[in-house]
Amino acid sequence: MTDYVGRFAPSPSGPLHAGSLAAALASWLDARAQRGRWLLRIEDVDTPRTVPGAAERIMMQLRELGLHWDGEVVWQSRRGAAYQQAFDALAAQGRVYGCGCTRREIADSALRGPAAPGADGERPYPGTCRHGLPPGRQARAWRVRMPEGVERYTDRWLGPQEQDVAQAVGDIAIRRADGLWAYQLAVVVDDAAQGVTDVVRGADLLGSTARQRVLGRLLGLPPLRYLHVPLVMDPVSGLKLSKQNGAPPIDTAAPLAALESAWRALGFAPQEAHDVPDFLARATETWARRFPLP
Ligand code: GLU
């Protein structure tokens, strides 16, 4: 065993589909290629979007595919105390403030602002409540003041990345006034608490990485390595495969076919393996050659 620690962190809003399986497989392969540990974290922090039974279904699918994880499963819904501690640490730095803006107001004022939308169409929070809530308004969310400057890192698949988080994103929300913790805070706190060294996930989260790194630094946490894998697209609609777009669940009755197809979706040539263990062994070897640690 090395000191590599990876993780798969699904949101339990539905079973694994071809897109989430590609991310799970890549992250499993990277951990095994590095002879590291591979952890499972259920990201049920967004309780209204959590579908009962989905987490158990995902765990069953992973087992049926031979993607076994190490150690105990971490459930974000049980981690409120840790998120509160991080919140308090940021507040003690004078970085947290209440924001009374509605989604609509943020969208409208961002449209009027000078900043161009980011690559994914995201418009920055314009800082309306940065110097205090307007009279008569109540906080709807808690935001963290983002420091100025460009955040740079190298993605192990995509190469050098940079983003000026304060400009492109603005101050990020870490908690809603109704108590719901934001994914961005939870993921940073949990990766550190679980000793994660390497994040391997879908490229839909590439745009969140710089802000997560900044948040981690503000909390005094060690930096992580990142590898973002290409998204699996629906051949018919051309859209990213997702639960929202109605992607069908993985058929674990045919685990080898499911794994081979996730492997091809990641851009690799078929392994033509004769069973699941054979597939996983071959894919791990290929992965280790293609993605040595820097
Ligand atoms: N829970 C997130 C999702 O399913 C993934 C978070 C992560 O890998 O950082 O999209």
Coordinates of C-alpha atoms and ligand atoms in Angstrom, one line a residue, residues 7 9-11 41 43 183 187 191 199-201 204-205 212 243, ligand 1:
R7 CA -12.6 8.2 -3.5
A9 CA -18.4 10.3 -4.1
P10 CA -21.8 9.7 -5.7
S11 CA -24.9 11.8 -4.9
R41 CA -18.6 8.6 0.3
E43 CA -22.9 12.7 -0.9
Y183 CA -21.7 20.6 -1.7
V187 CA -16.6 18.0 -0.4
D191 CA -11.8 14.9 1.3
V199 CA -9.7 13.3 -6.8
V200 CA -10.7 11.5 -10.0
R201 CA -14.1 12.5 -11.3
D204 CA -18.5 18.3 -15.2
L205 CA -16.8 19.2 -11.9
Q212 CA -12.6 24.0 -3.8
K243 CA -30.0 11.2 -14.2
Ligands
GLU1 N1 -21.3 14.1 -5.6 C1 -20.8 14.6 -6.8 C2 -21.6 14.1 -7.9 O1 -22.1 13.0 -7.8 C3 -19.4 14.3 -7.0 C4 -18.5 15.1 -6.1 C5 -17.0 14.9 -6.4 O2 -16.6 13.8 -6.9 O3 -16.3 15.7 -6.0 O4 -21.7 14.7 -9.0

